[in-house]
Coordinates of C-alpha atoms and ligand atoms in Angstrom, one line a residue:
M190 CA 31.6 12.8 24.7
N191 CA 32.6 16.1 26.3
A192 CA 32.8 16.2 30.2
P193 CA 30.0 18.0 31.5
D194 CA 30.6 22.0 31.9
P195 CA 29.5 23.1 35.4
L196 CA 28.8 26.6 34.1
R197 CA 26.0 25.0 31.9
P198 CA 22.5 24.2 32.9
A199 CA 22.3 20.5 33.5
A200 CA 21.0 18.5 30.2
S201 CA 17.3 18.8 29.8
G202 CA 17.2 15.2 28.4
G203 CA 15.7 16.8 25.6
K204 CA 16.3 15.5 22.1
I205 CA 15.5 16.3 18.5
M206 CA 15.8 13.4 16.0
L207 CA 15.5 14.4 12.3
V208 CA 13.9 10.9 11.0
G209 CA 14.0 10.2 7.1
L210 CA 11.1 8.0 6.8
G211 CA 12.4 6.9 3.2
P212 CA 9.9 6.7 0.4
G213 CA 6.7 5.7 2.4
A214 CA 6.3 1.8 2.5
H215 CA 7.1 0.5 5.8
A216 CA 9.3 -2.2 4.1
H217 CA 11.8 0.8 3.5
L218 CA 11.7 2.5 6.9
T219 CA 14.9 1.8 8.5
A220 CA 15.3 0.0 11.8
R221 CA 16.6 3.1 13.6
A222 CA 13.8 5.4 12.1
R223 CA 11.1 3.1 13.5
A224 CA 13.0 3.1 16.8
A225 CA 13.7 6.8 16.9
I226 CA 9.7 7.2 16.4
A227 CA 9.2 4.7 19.2
E228 CA 11.6 6.5 21.3
A229 CA 9.8 10.1 20.6
D230 CA 7.1 11.6 23.0
T231 CA 6.0 14.1 20.2
V232 CA 6.0 13.6 16.4
I233 CA 6.0 16.5 14.3
G234 CA 5.7 16.5 10.5
Y235 CA 3.8 17.3 7.1
V236 CA 0.4 15.8 7.3
T237 CA 1.2 13.3 4.6
Y238 CA 4.2 12.0 6.5
I239 CA 2.4 11.7 9.6
R240 CA -0.1 9.7 7.7
L241 CA 2.7 7.5 6.3
V242 CA 3.4 6.2 9.9
A243 CA 0.1 6.8 11.5
D244 CA 0.3 2.9 13.0
L245 CA 3.5 3.8 15.0
L246 CA 2.0 7.0 16.8
E247 CA -0.2 5.7 19.4
G248 CA 0.0 7.5 22.8
K249 CA 2.1 10.1 21.2
E250 CA 1.8 13.9 20.9
V251 CA 1.3 14.4 17.2
I252 CA 1.8 18.0 15.7
R253 CA 0.5 18.0 11.9
K254 CA 1.9 21.1 10.0
S255 CA 1.2 22.1 6.6
M256 CA 3.8 22.6 3.9
T257 CA 4.6 26.1 4.3
E258 CA 5.2 25.9 8.1
E259 CA 8.4 24.5 7.9
L260 CA 10.2 26.9 10.5
D261 CA 7.2 26.6 12.8
R262 CA 7.8 22.9 12.9
A263 CA 11.5 23.5 13.9
I264 CA 10.6 26.1 16.5
E265 CA 8.1 24.0 18.0
A266 CA 10.7 21.0 18.2
L267 CA 13.1 23.3 20.1
E268 CA 10.5 24.4 22.6
R269 CA 9.4 20.8 23.2
A270 CA 12.9 19.7 23.6
R271 CA 13.8 22.5 26.0
Q272 CA 11.1 21.1 28.2
G273 CA 13.1 17.6 28.0
R274 CA 10.8 15.8 25.6
K275 CA 12.1 13.6 22.9
V276 CA 10.8 14.9 19.6
A277 CA 11.0 13.2 16.3
L278 CA 10.8 15.9 13.1
V279 CA 9.8 13.4 10.4
S280 CA 10.6 13.9 6.7
S281 CA 10.0 12.0 3.6
G282 CA 13.1 10.4 1.9
D283 CA 16.1 11.5 3.9
A284 CA 15.7 14.5 6.4
G285 CA 18.9 16.2 4.8
V286 CA 17.9 16.2 1.5
Y287 CA 15.7 19.2 0.6
G288 CA 14.1 18.3 4.0
M289 CA 14.0 19.5 7.7
A290 CA 17.6 19.2 8.8
G291 CA 18.8 22.4 7.4
P292 CA 16.0 24.6 8.6
T293 CA 16.1 23.1 12.2
F294 CA 19.9 23.7 12.4
E295 CA 19.3 27.2 11.3
V296 CA 16.6 27.7 14.0
L297 CA 18.7 26.2 16.6
F298 CA 21.7 28.3 16.0
Q299 CA 19.5 31.4 16.0
A300 CA 18.4 30.2 19.4
G301 CA 21.9 29.9 20.5
W302 CA 21.9 26.2 20.6
T303 CA 25.4 24.5 20.6
P304 CA 25.9 20.7 20.4
D305 CA 26.9 20.4 24.0
S306 CA 24.1 22.7 25.4
G307 CA 21.9 19.9 26.5
I308 CA 19.6 19.4 23.8
E309 CA 20.7 16.2 22.0
V310 CA 20.1 16.3 18.1
E311 CA 20.3 12.9 16.0
I312 CA 19.8 12.9 12.3
V313 CA 18.4 9.5 11.1
P314 CA 19.3 8.8 7.4
G315 CA 16.5 7.6 4.9
A316 CA 16.5 6.7 1.3
S317 CA 16.0 9.4 -0.5
A318 CA 13.7 9.9 -3.7
L319 CA 16.8 9.6 -6.0
N320 CA 17.7 6.3 -4.5
T321 CA 14.3 4.8 -4.3
C322 CA 13.3 6.1 -7.8
A323 CA 16.5 4.8 -9.2
A324 CA 16.1 1.5 -7.7
L325 CA 12.6 1.2 -9.5
V326 CA 13.8 1.9 -13.0
G327 CA 17.1 0.2 -12.9
A328 CA 20.7 1.6 -12.5
P329 CA 20.5 5.1 -13.7
L330 CA 22.9 6.7 -11.0
T331 CA 25.9 4.3 -11.7
H332 CA 27.8 7.3 -12.8
D333 CA 28.3 10.9 -11.6
F334 CA 25.0 12.2 -10.9
C335 CA 23.4 15.3 -9.1
A336 CA 19.9 16.5 -7.8
I337 CA 18.3 19.9 -8.5
S338 CA 15.2 21.0 -7.2
L339 CA 12.9 23.0 -9.6
S340 CA 11.3 24.7 -6.7
D341 CA 11.6 28.5 -6.8
L342 CA 9.8 29.1 -3.7
L343 CA 13.0 29.7 -2.0
T344 CA 15.6 29.8 -4.6
P345 CA 16.0 32.2 -7.5
W346 CA 15.2 30.9 -10.9
P347 CA 18.6 32.3 -12.2
T348 CA 20.5 30.1 -9.7
I349 CA 18.4 27.3 -10.7
A350 CA 18.7 27.8 -14.4
R351 CA 22.6 28.1 -13.9
R352 CA 22.9 24.7 -12.4
L353 CA 20.7 23.2 -15.0
D354 CA 22.8 24.6 -17.7
A355 CA 26.2 23.5 -16.0
V356 CA 25.1 19.8 -15.3
A357 CA 23.5 19.6 -18.7
Y358 CA 27.0 20.9 -20.3
A359 CA 29.0 18.6 -17.8
D360 CA 26.9 15.5 -18.8
F361 CA 25.8 14.2 -15.3
V362 CA 22.9 12.4 -14.9
V363 CA 20.2 14.4 -13.0
A364 CA 17.6 13.8 -10.4
L365 CA 14.9 16.5 -10.7
Y366 CA 13.0 17.1 -7.3
N367 CA 9.9 19.4 -6.9
P368 CA 9.8 19.2 -10.8
K369 CA 6.2 20.6 -11.2
S370 CA 3.0 21.7 -9.0
G371 CA -0.3 22.9 -9.6
R372 CA 1.1 26.5 -9.9
R373 CA 4.6 25.7 -11.0
T374 CA 4.3 24.2 -14.7
R375 CA 6.6 26.2 -16.5
Q376 CA 9.9 25.3 -14.6
I377 CA 10.1 21.7 -16.3
V378 CA 9.6 23.3 -19.7
E379 CA 12.3 25.6 -19.2
A380 CA 14.6 22.8 -17.5
Q381 CA 14.0 20.7 -21.0
R382 CA 14.9 23.7 -23.0
L383 CA 18.3 24.2 -21.2
F384 CA 19.0 20.6 -21.3
L385 CA 18.3 20.5 -25.0
R386 CA 21.0 23.1 -25.6
H387 CA 23.5 20.4 -24.6
R388 CA 22.0 17.1 -24.9
R389 CA 20.5 14.9 -27.4
P390 CA 16.7 15.1 -27.8
D391 CA 16.7 11.2 -27.4
T392 CA 18.4 11.2 -24.3
P393 CA 16.5 8.6 -21.9
V394 CA 14.4 10.2 -19.1
A395 CA 12.4 8.3 -16.4
I396 CA 9.5 9.7 -14.6
V397 CA 8.7 8.1 -11.4
K398 CA 5.7 9.3 -9.6
S399 CA 4.9 8.0 -6.0
A400 CA 7.8 5.5 -5.5
Y401 CA 6.7 2.7 -2.9
R402 CA 3.4 4.2 -2.4
P403 CA 0.1 2.8 -3.6
K404 CA -0.1 5.1 -6.6
Q405 CA 3.4 4.4 -8.1
R406 CA 3.8 5.0 -11.6
I407 CA 6.8 4.7 -14.0
E408 CA 7.3 6.2 -17.5
F409 CA 9.9 6.2 -19.7
T410 CA 10.7 9.0 -22.0
T411 CA 12.9 11.1 -23.9
L412 CA 14.4 14.6 -23.3
A413 CA 12.4 15.7 -26.1
R414 CA 9.2 14.5 -24.8
M415 CA 9.8 15.1 -21.1
A416 CA 7.7 17.9 -20.7
E417 CA 4.5 16.3 -21.9
A418 CA 4.8 13.5 -19.3
D419 CA 2.5 13.3 -16.2
I420 CA 4.6 15.2 -13.6
G421 CA 3.4 16.2 -10.3
M422 CA 4.5 17.0 -6.8
L423 CA 5.2 13.5 -6.0
T424 CA 7.4 12.7 -9.0
T425 CA 11.1 12.6 -9.3
V426 CA 12.4 12.9 -12.9
L427 CA 15.4 11.2 -13.8
I428 CA 17.7 12.5 -16.8
G429 CA 20.2 10.2 -18.1
N430 CA 23.7 11.1 -19.4
S431 CA 25.1 10.8 -22.9
N432 CA 25.8 6.9 -22.2
T433 CA 22.4 6.1 -20.3
F434 CA 20.3 3.5 -22.2
V435 CA 16.9 2.1 -21.6
R436 CA 16.5 -1.9 -22.6
D437 CA 13.8 -4.2 -21.8
G438 CA 12.2 -1.5 -19.3
L439 CA 15.5 -0.7 -17.6
M440 CA 17.4 2.4 -17.6
V441 CA 20.9 1.8 -17.2
T442 CA 24.1 4.2 -17.0
P443 CA 27.1 2.4 -17.9
R444 CA 29.9 2.7 -14.9
G445 CA 32.8 2.7 -17.7
Y446 CA 33.8 -0.8 -18.0
S447 CA 33.5 -1.1 -21.6
N448 CA 36.4 1.6 -21.5
K449 CA 38.7 -1.1 -20.1
Y450 CA 37.3 -4.3 -21.1
E451 CA 35.6 -6.0 -23.7
V452 CA 33.2 -8.3 -22.5
A453 CA 31.9 -10.9 -25.1
A454 CA 30.0 -14.3 -24.2
G455 CA 30.6 -14.0 -20.6
E456 CA 34.3 -13.5 -21.0
R457 CA 36.3 -10.5 -20.0
A458 CA 39.6 -9.5 -21.8
T459 CA 41.4 -6.2 -21.0
R460 CA 41.4 -3.7 -23.9
D461 CA 44.7 -3.0 -25.5
G462 CA 46.9 -0.6 -23.2
E463 CA 44.6 -0.9 -20.4
R464 CA 45.4 -2.6 -17.0
A465 CA 43.0 -3.9 -14.6
G466 CA 43.4 -2.1 -11.2
R467 CA 45.1 0.9 -12.8
S468 CA 43.9 4.3 -14.1
L469 CA 42.6 4.2 -17.8
S470 CA 45.3 5.2 -20.5
T471 CA 43.1 8.3 -20.7
G472 CA 43.3 8.8 -16.8
L473 CA 44.9 11.7 -15.3
E474 CA 48.7 10.6 -15.7
G475 CA 48.1 9.0 -19.1
W476 CA 46.1 12.0 -20.8
L477 CA 48.8 14.2 -19.4
Q478 CA 51.5 12.2 -21.0
A479 CA 49.6 12.3 -24.2
I480 CA 48.8 15.9 -24.3
R481 CA 52.5 16.9 -23.5
A482 CA 53.5 14.4 -26.1
S483 CA 50.9 15.6 -28.9
G484 CA 52.7 19.2 -29.2
V485 CA 49.3 20.4 -29.7
D486 CA 48.7 24.0 -28.2
A487 CA 46.5 24.7 -25.0
A488 CA 43.6 26.6 -27.3
Q489 CA 43.3 23.7 -29.7
L490 CA 43.3 21.1 -26.6
A491 CA 40.9 23.3 -24.6
A492 CA 38.5 23.2 -27.6
E493 CA 38.9 19.4 -27.9
Y494 CA 38.4 18.2 -24.4
R495 CA 36.0 21.3 -23.4
L496 CA 38.1 22.5 -20.6
P497 CA 39.3 25.9 -19.8
Q498 CA 42.2 26.9 -21.7
D499 CA 44.4 28.5 -18.9
Y500 CA 44.0 25.1 -17.1
I501 CA 45.6 23.1 -19.9
A502 CA 48.1 26.0 -20.3
T503 CA 49.0 25.6 -16.5
L504 CA 49.3 21.8 -17.0
L505 CA 51.5 22.0 -20.1
A506 CA 53.8 24.5 -18.3
E507 CA 54.2 22.2 -15.3
P508 CA 57.2 20.2 -15.5
A509 CA 56.4 16.6 -16.1
D510 CA 56.3 15.1 -12.6
E511 CA 57.9 11.7 -12.2
A512 CA 57.4 11.3 -8.5
T513 CA 53.9 10.3 -8.7
G514 CA 54.8 6.6 -7.7
A515 CA 51.8 5.5 -10.1
A516 CA 53.7 2.5 -11.5
E517 CA 54.6 1.0 -7.9
A518 CA 51.4 2.0 -6.2
P519 CA 49.4 -1.4 -5.6
P520 CA 46.3 -1.9 -7.8
E521 CA 43.2 -0.2 -6.4
A522 CA 40.5 -2.8 -4.9
A523 CA 37.9 -3.8 -7.3
V524 CA 34.4 -2.6 -6.7
Ligands
SAH637 N1 13.5 14.8 1.8 C1 13.0 14.1 0.4 C2 12.6 15.2 -0.7 C3 11.8 16.3 -0.4 S1 11.4 17.3 -1.5 C4 13.9 13.1 -0.1 O1 15.0 13.0 0.2 O2 13.4 12.2 -1.0 C5 10.0 16.7 -2.3 C6 10.3 16.0 -3.6 O3 11.1 14.7 -3.4 C7 9.1 15.6 -4.5 O4 8.7 16.8 -5.2 C8 9.6 14.6 -5.3 O5 10.5 15.2 -6.4 C9 10.8 13.9 -4.3 N2 9.9 12.6 -4.0 C10 9.7 12.5 -2.4 N3 9.1 11.1 -2.4 C11 9.0 10.8 -3.3 C12 8.3 9.3 -4.0 N4 7.6 8.6 -3.2 N5 8.2 9.2 -5.4 C13 8.8 10.1 -6.2 N6 9.5 11.2 -5.7 C14 9.4 11.7 -4.4

């Protein structure tokens, strides 16, 4: 997009493509991912990922690396791109989700690369394990969710534990990546222990192994029994929130429609006090009005809503804002 800078060396024509392969089956490889591999002179990746796309690699230079050689993979990609080659660095799922995208940019920046320095970098998105595993078990991610990797190879355990504790407390649906390996067996047990401090033992859990690959296996269990399940390197563990349920072999997290509508026999009626296209009566504005009108003090409200007392105190101290325009704004588009 920028005009060429005469002081810079002419573009080498080299390119690095960070290609997410999705879960593994060709049906879930995007058209752009396939085209990026076709465009590449060199394909670099972990042995297993190379195997996933083996039939697309004829005539290409292929560099297979082991799991622990991530930085080497990025350095090698840069060296090739400097020679004017087009390099595809392949990752499972999405290259930006616990993948090669981050380490590659770190290596590039360390080598003095900038976006206009002649080597183009393209990130080709792929369906990540949380998308594909969720699709296989139903609709577990229909409300707020997050991903936590249990790998402590590069992240200190207290950091991982703090995040587990926070999201368990905050009632997120959670996708656990890298839950267990031959050597790392205790992390999943500790994750369970931290979750059980905040969540019910019967919270639904889905264990998805080798999604969209020949050895695919799905198991439904509960938080109380999670650690006993058959979990390995190619497993993603989905832990529901306090509303998630399993029915007829499907794990579903409600979106919240039942807060607003009564759905009976195919008909939909708005609950008393709620309006279609408007925030809930317990949404921000409605809730603020209610706590102000209640006369209850900040300490008690903080305990009731499990929110910081100083946050509630600040809200109560502010003058009621009549300029929000909430009443006049058009309803939000239905989703
Ligand atoms: N970039 C990848 C994640 C790499 S980390 C992505 O976006 O999906 C590796 C972890 O991803 C594994 O330990 C597992 O938790 C998860 N994973 C990757 N592929 C999977 C698959 N086919 N089935 C289940 N989990 C998978």
